[in-house]
C-alpha atoms as one frame of an Amber mdcrd trajectory, in Angstrom:
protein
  19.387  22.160 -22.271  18.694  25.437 -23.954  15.878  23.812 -26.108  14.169
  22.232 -23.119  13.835  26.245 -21.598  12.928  27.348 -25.003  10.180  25.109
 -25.436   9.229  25.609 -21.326   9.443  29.355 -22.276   6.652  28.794 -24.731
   4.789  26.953 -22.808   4.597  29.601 -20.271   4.406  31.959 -23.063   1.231
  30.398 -23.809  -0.182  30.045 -20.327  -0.074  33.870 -19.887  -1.661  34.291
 -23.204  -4.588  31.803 -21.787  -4.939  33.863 -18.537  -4.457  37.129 -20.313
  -7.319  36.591 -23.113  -9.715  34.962 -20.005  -9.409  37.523 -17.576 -10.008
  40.069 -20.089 -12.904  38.299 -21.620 -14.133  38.279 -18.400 -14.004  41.828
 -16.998 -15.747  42.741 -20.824 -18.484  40.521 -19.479 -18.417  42.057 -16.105
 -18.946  45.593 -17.750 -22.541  44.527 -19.399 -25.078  46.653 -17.663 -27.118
  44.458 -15.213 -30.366  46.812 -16.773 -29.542  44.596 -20.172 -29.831  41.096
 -17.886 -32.443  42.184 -15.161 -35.442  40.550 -16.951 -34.367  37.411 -17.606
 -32.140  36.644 -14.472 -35.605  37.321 -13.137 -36.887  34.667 -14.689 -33.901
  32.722 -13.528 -34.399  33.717  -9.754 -38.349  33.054 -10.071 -37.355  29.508
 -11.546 -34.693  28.098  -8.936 -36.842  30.361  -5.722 -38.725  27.266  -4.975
 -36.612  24.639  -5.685 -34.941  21.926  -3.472 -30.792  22.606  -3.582 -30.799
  19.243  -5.106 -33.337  17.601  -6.831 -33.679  13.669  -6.720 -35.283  12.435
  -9.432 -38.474   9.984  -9.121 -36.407   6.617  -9.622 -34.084   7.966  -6.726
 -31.262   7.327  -9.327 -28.014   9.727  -8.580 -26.689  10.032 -11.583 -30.218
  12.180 -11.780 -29.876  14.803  -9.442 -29.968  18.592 -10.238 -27.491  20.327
  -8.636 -29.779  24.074  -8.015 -27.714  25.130  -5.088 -24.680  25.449  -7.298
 -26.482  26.863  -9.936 -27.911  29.655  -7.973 -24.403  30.446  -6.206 -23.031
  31.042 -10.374 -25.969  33.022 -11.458 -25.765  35.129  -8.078 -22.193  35.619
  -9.007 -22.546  36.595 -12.201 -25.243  38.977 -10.914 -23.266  41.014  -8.522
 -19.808  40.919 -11.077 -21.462  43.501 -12.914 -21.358  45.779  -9.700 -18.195
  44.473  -7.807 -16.297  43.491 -10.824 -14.638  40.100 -12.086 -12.514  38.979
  -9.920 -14.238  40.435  -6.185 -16.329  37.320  -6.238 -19.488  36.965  -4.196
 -23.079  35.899  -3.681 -25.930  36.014  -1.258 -26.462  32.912   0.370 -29.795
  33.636   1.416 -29.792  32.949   4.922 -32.181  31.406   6.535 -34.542  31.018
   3.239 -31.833  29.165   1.564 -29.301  29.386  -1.022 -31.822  29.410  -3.765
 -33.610  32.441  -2.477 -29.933  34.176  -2.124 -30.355  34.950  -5.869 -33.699
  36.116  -6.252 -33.066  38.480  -2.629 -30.631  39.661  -4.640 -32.564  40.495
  -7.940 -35.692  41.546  -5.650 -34.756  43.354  -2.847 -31.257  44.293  -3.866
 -29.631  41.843  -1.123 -26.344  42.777  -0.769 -23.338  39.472  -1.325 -22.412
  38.232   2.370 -19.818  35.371   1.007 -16.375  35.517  -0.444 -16.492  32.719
  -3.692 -12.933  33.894  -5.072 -11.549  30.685  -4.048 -12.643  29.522  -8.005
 -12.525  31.158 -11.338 -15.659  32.179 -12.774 -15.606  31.824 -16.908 -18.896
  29.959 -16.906 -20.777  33.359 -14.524 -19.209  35.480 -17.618 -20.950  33.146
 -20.269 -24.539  33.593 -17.604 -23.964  37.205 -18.465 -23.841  36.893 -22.078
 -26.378  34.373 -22.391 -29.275  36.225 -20.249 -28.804  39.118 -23.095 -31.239
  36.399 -24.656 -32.619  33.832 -22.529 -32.732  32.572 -19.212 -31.552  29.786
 -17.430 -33.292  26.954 -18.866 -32.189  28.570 -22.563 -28.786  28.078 -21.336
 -28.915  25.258 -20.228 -30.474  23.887 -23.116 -27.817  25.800 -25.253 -24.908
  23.882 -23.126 -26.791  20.253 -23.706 -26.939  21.395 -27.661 -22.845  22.507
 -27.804 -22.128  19.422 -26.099 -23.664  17.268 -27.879 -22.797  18.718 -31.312
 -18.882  18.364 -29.708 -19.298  15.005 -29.282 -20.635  14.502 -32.629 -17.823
  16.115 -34.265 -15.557  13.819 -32.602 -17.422  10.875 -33.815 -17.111  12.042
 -37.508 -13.531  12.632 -36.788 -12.732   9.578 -35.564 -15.051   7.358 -38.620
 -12.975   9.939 -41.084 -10.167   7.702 -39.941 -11.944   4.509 -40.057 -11.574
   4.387 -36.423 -14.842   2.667 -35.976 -14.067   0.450 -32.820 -12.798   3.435
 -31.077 -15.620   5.515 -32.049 -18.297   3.340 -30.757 -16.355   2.636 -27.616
 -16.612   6.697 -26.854 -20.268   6.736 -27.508 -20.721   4.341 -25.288 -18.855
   5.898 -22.574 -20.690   9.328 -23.096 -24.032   6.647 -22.234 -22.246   5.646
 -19.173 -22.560   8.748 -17.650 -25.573   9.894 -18.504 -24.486  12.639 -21.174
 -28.103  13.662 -21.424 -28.286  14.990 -17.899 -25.748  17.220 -17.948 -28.551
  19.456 -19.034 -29.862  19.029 -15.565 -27.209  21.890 -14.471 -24.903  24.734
 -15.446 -22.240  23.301 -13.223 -22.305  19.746 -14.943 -21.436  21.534 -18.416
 -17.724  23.635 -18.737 -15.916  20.532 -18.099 -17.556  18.644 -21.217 -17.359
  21.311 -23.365 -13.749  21.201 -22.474 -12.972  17.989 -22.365 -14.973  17.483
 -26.066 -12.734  20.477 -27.514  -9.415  19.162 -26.222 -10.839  15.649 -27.713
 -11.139  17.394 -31.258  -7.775  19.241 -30.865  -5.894  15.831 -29.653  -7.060
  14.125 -32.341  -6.948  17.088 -35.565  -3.055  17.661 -34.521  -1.447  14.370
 -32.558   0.359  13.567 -35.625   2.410  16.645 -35.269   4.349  15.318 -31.923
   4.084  15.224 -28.326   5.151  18.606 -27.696   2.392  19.916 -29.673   0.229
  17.864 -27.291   1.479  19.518 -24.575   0.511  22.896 -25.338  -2.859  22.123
 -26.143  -2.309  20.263 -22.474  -1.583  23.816 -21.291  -4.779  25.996 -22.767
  -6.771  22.455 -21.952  -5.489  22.951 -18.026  -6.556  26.705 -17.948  -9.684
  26.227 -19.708 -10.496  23.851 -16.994  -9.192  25.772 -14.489 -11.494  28.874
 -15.687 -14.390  27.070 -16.390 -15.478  24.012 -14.367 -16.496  24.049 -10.464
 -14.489  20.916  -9.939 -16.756  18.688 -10.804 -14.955  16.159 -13.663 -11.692
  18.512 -13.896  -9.576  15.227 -14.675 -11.855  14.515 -17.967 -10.515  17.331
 -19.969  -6.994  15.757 -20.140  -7.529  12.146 -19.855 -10.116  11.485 -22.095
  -8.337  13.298 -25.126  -5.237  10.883 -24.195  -7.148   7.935 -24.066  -8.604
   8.698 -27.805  -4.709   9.499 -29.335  -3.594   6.430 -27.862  -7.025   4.210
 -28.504  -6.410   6.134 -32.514  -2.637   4.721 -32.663  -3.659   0.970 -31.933
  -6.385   0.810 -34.107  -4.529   2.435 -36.878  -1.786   0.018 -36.335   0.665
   3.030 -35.087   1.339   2.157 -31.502   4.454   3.202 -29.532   6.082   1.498
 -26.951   4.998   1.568 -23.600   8.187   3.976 -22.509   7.223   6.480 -25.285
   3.442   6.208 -24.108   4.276   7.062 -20.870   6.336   9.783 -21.435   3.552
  11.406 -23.881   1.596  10.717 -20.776   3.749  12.207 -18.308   4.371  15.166
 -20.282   0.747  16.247 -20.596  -0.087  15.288 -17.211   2.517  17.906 -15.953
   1.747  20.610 -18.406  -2.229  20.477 -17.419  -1.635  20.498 -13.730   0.745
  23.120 -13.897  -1.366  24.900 -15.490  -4.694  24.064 -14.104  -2.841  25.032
 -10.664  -1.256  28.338 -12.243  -4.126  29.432 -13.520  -5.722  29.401  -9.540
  -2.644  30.937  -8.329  -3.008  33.462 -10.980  -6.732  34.459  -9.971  -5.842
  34.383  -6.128  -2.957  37.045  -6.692  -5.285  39.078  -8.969  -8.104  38.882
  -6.482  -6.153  39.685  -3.500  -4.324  43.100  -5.570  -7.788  44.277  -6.658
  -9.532  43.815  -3.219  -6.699  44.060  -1.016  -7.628  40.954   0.746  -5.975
  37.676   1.114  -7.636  35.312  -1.224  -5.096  32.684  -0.449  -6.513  31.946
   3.131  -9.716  31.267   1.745  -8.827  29.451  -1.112  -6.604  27.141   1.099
  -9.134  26.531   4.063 -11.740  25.487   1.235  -8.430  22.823  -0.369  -8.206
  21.465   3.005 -12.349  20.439   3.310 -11.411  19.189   0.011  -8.469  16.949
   0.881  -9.674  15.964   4.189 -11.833  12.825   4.859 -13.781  14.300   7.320
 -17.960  14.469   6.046 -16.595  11.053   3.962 -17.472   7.422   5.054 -13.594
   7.056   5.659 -10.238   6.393   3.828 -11.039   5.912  -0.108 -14.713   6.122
   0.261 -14.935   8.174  -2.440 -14.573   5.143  -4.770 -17.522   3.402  -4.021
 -19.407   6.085  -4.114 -18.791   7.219  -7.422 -19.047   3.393  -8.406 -22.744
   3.456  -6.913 -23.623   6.377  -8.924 -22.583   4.272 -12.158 -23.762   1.417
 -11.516 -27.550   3.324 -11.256 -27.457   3.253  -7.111 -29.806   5.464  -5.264
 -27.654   5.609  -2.111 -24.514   7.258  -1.839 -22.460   3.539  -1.215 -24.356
   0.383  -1.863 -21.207  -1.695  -1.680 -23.118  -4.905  -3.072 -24.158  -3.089
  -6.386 -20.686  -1.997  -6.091 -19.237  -5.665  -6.334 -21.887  -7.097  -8.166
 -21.314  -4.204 -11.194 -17.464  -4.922 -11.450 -17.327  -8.311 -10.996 -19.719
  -8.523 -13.705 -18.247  -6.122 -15.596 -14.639  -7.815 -15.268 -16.354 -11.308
 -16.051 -17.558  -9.839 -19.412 -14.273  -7.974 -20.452 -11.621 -10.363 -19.755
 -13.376 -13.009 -21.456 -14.031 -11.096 -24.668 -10.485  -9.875 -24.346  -9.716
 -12.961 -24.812 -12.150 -14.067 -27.566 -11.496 -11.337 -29.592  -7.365 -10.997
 -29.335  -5.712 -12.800 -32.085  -2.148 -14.049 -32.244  -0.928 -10.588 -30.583
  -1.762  -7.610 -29.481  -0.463  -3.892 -28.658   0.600  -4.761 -25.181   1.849
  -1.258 -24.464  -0.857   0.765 -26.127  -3.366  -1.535 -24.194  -1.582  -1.009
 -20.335  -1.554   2.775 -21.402  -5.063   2.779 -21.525  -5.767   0.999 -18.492
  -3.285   3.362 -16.594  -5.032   6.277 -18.029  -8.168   4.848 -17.023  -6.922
   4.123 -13.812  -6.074   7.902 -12.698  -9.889   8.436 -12.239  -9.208   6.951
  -9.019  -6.692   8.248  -8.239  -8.346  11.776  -8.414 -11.207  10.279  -6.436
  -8.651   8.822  -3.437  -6.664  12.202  -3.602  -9.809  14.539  -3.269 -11.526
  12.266  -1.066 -14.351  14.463   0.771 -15.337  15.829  -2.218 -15.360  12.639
  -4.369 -17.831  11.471  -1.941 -19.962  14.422  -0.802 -20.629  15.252  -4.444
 -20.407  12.240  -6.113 -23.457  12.204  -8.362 -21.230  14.664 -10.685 -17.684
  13.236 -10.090 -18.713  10.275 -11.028 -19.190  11.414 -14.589 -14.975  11.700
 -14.921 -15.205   7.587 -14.927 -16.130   7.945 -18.601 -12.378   8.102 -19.227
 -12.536   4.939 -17.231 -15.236   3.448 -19.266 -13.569   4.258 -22.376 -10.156
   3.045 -21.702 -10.923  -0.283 -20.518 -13.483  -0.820 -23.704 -11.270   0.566
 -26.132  -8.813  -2.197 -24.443 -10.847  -4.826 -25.233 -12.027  -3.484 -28.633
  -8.930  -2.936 -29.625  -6.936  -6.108 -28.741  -7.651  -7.787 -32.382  -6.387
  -4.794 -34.256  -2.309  -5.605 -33.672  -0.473  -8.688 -35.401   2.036 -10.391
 -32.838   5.085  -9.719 -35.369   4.059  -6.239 -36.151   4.454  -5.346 -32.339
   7.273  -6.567 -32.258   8.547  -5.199 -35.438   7.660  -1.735 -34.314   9.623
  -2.246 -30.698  12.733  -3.198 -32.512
């Protein structure tokens, strides 16, 4: 017993370092002058003042659309922190010329914030600060598409260092699946890849050392989130790195049993929501002692729009609709594409599951997968209204999906019957 509150002491131990080091990283960014950003979040305001809040590409493809409204709502934010401070949150929302034109009245006429955004942590309005010491937003946005990128080519090398070559082309191909590419399209599409790409290198540089050492990265991985990403993919950071360690294990012929799979599972799962959730808790009770406001009404009036079903096309709509935007729909359900893309999909799978398994397979690494991949879903079921509203960047998170149920199939050929069982015994 006195281990298990050791090792939960350090756990916690390490979550306040997170939130600690953050915060204060933050405020630093807070304190450089707005003279040293003024030109170029000029050129920033100038650049989103015309714009549609969201941009549909020609094709009319989702998985295309530019996401400007949230983009101007960070850069407005990161604006005014250098006046209000870190953690008093707010932006213009530009009334009735729109919420693009919130951030350039604010850069031009000196508009002063009219809405509360403390409900979310800002990380990614401190890196806006640092980054328009140089450029503006297309720089940064081209910088994020570059860092990503190089990320995921790191884990490829990683993962052909280990002569994990089945596993490393099924992650390429689930980056394709989602359109990596257009993640340059916005600032809010970025913090959870870089994220979920630096937990993927971590996972797989130290899973050797134990599960507990996965959980702590689990922990800074939750925070990170948490600090960075507008809840777009949040689920991606966590699941995607677990779906690598346990894709790494079959193909190296290392599998566990399903029991010890789970737990490993389990254990991270509960360490990055705690902490994901702690680290919002953390900025609410800041917030609210620095303003002397209650953040926590706010913050739980903008969960409940989340939660609810509402502005959704009913109970679990959000599925489909993050299906569509996969699939390449244009509309937010188009059920047939829907059906059409699985059942093709499944058609394809199970038969080269079958083709390609030989005498046995790693049963339990294989239904890990698929229950990692599954969670996806669940995420888009829980969150409903927002899995549907905003689907055209939720749907990204299925990349997890993508990857679990290919490295499945990839991976059935690489475990002798008798060596399963061997390794069960």
């Amino acid at each position: 017993m006195s281990s298990i509150l050791k090792r939960a002491g350090v756990l916690f131990l390490v979550f306040c370092i997170c939130i600690g080091f953050l915060s204060g990283m933050l405020s630093l960014c807070a304190k450089i002058p707005n003279s040293a950003i003024r030109e170029n979040m000029i050129e920033s305001a100038l650049a989103y003042k015309e714009r549609d809040a969201f941009e549909i590409p020609e094709n009319g493809r989702l998985c295309g659309v530019s996401d400007n409204f949230a983009d101007a709502i960070l850069l407005g934010v990161a604006w005014n922190m250098g006046e209000y401070g870190a953690l008093d949150t707010k932006y213009n929302s530009g009334g009735e010329f729109g919420a693009n034109a919130g951030f350039y009245l604010s850069l031009v006429n000196d508009a002063e914030p009219d809405t509360d955004y403390s409900r979310y942590w800002h990380g990614n309005a401190g890196i806006a600060r640092i980054m328009h010491l140089v450029t503006d937003v297309d720089g940064m946005k081209t910088g994020g598409l570059i860092t990503i990128l190089f990320l995921a080519m790191l884990v490829c090398v990683l993962l052909l260092k280990a002569q994990c070559i089945k596993t490393c082309f099924c992650f390429f191909l689930a980056l394709i699946s989602v359109h990596i590419w257009n993640v340059r399209l916005s600032l809010e599409y970025q913090p959870a890849f870089v994220v979920a790409l630096l937990m993927c290198i971590l996972f797989l540089l130290l899973e050797k050392w134990g599960t507990y050492t996965l959980c702590v990265l689990s922990v800074i991985g939750g925070v990170l989130t948490a600090f960075f990403d507008f809840l777009t993919c949040e689920t991606i950071p966590i699941l995607l790195p677990l779906a690598l360690v346990f894709a790494v294990r079959i193909e190296e012929k290392r599998g566990k049993s399903l029991s010890s799979n789970i737990k490993l599972f389990l254990l991270a799962i509960v360490c990055f929501a705690l902490s994901y959730a702690g680290a919002f808790l953390s900025k609410w009770v800041l917030a609210s002692l620095v303003t002397g406001e209650n953040k926590f009404i706010l913050a739980a009036a903008s969960a409940g729009v989340r939660f609810s079903a509402e502005d959704s096309a009913g109970f679990l709509s959000g599925i489909p609709a993050n299906l569509t935007v996969l699939f390449g729909g244009s509309a937010r359900i188009e059920i047939g594409r829907v059906i059409l893309g699985v059942a093709i999909s499944a058609a394809i799978l199970s038969s080269a599951f079958y083709l390609v398994k030989k005498n046995g397979y790693d049963r339990a690494g294989t239904v890990t997968l698929l229950i990692v991949g599954a969670m996806v879903f669940l995420r888009y079921a829980v969150l409903q209204n927002h899995s549907y509203l905003h689907e055209f960047f939720t749907y990204r998170a299925l990349a997890t999906t993508v990857f679990s149920v290919l490295a499945a199939v990839a991976l059935s050929s690489c475990a002798d019957k008798n060596e399963v069982k061997k390794k069960r015994k």
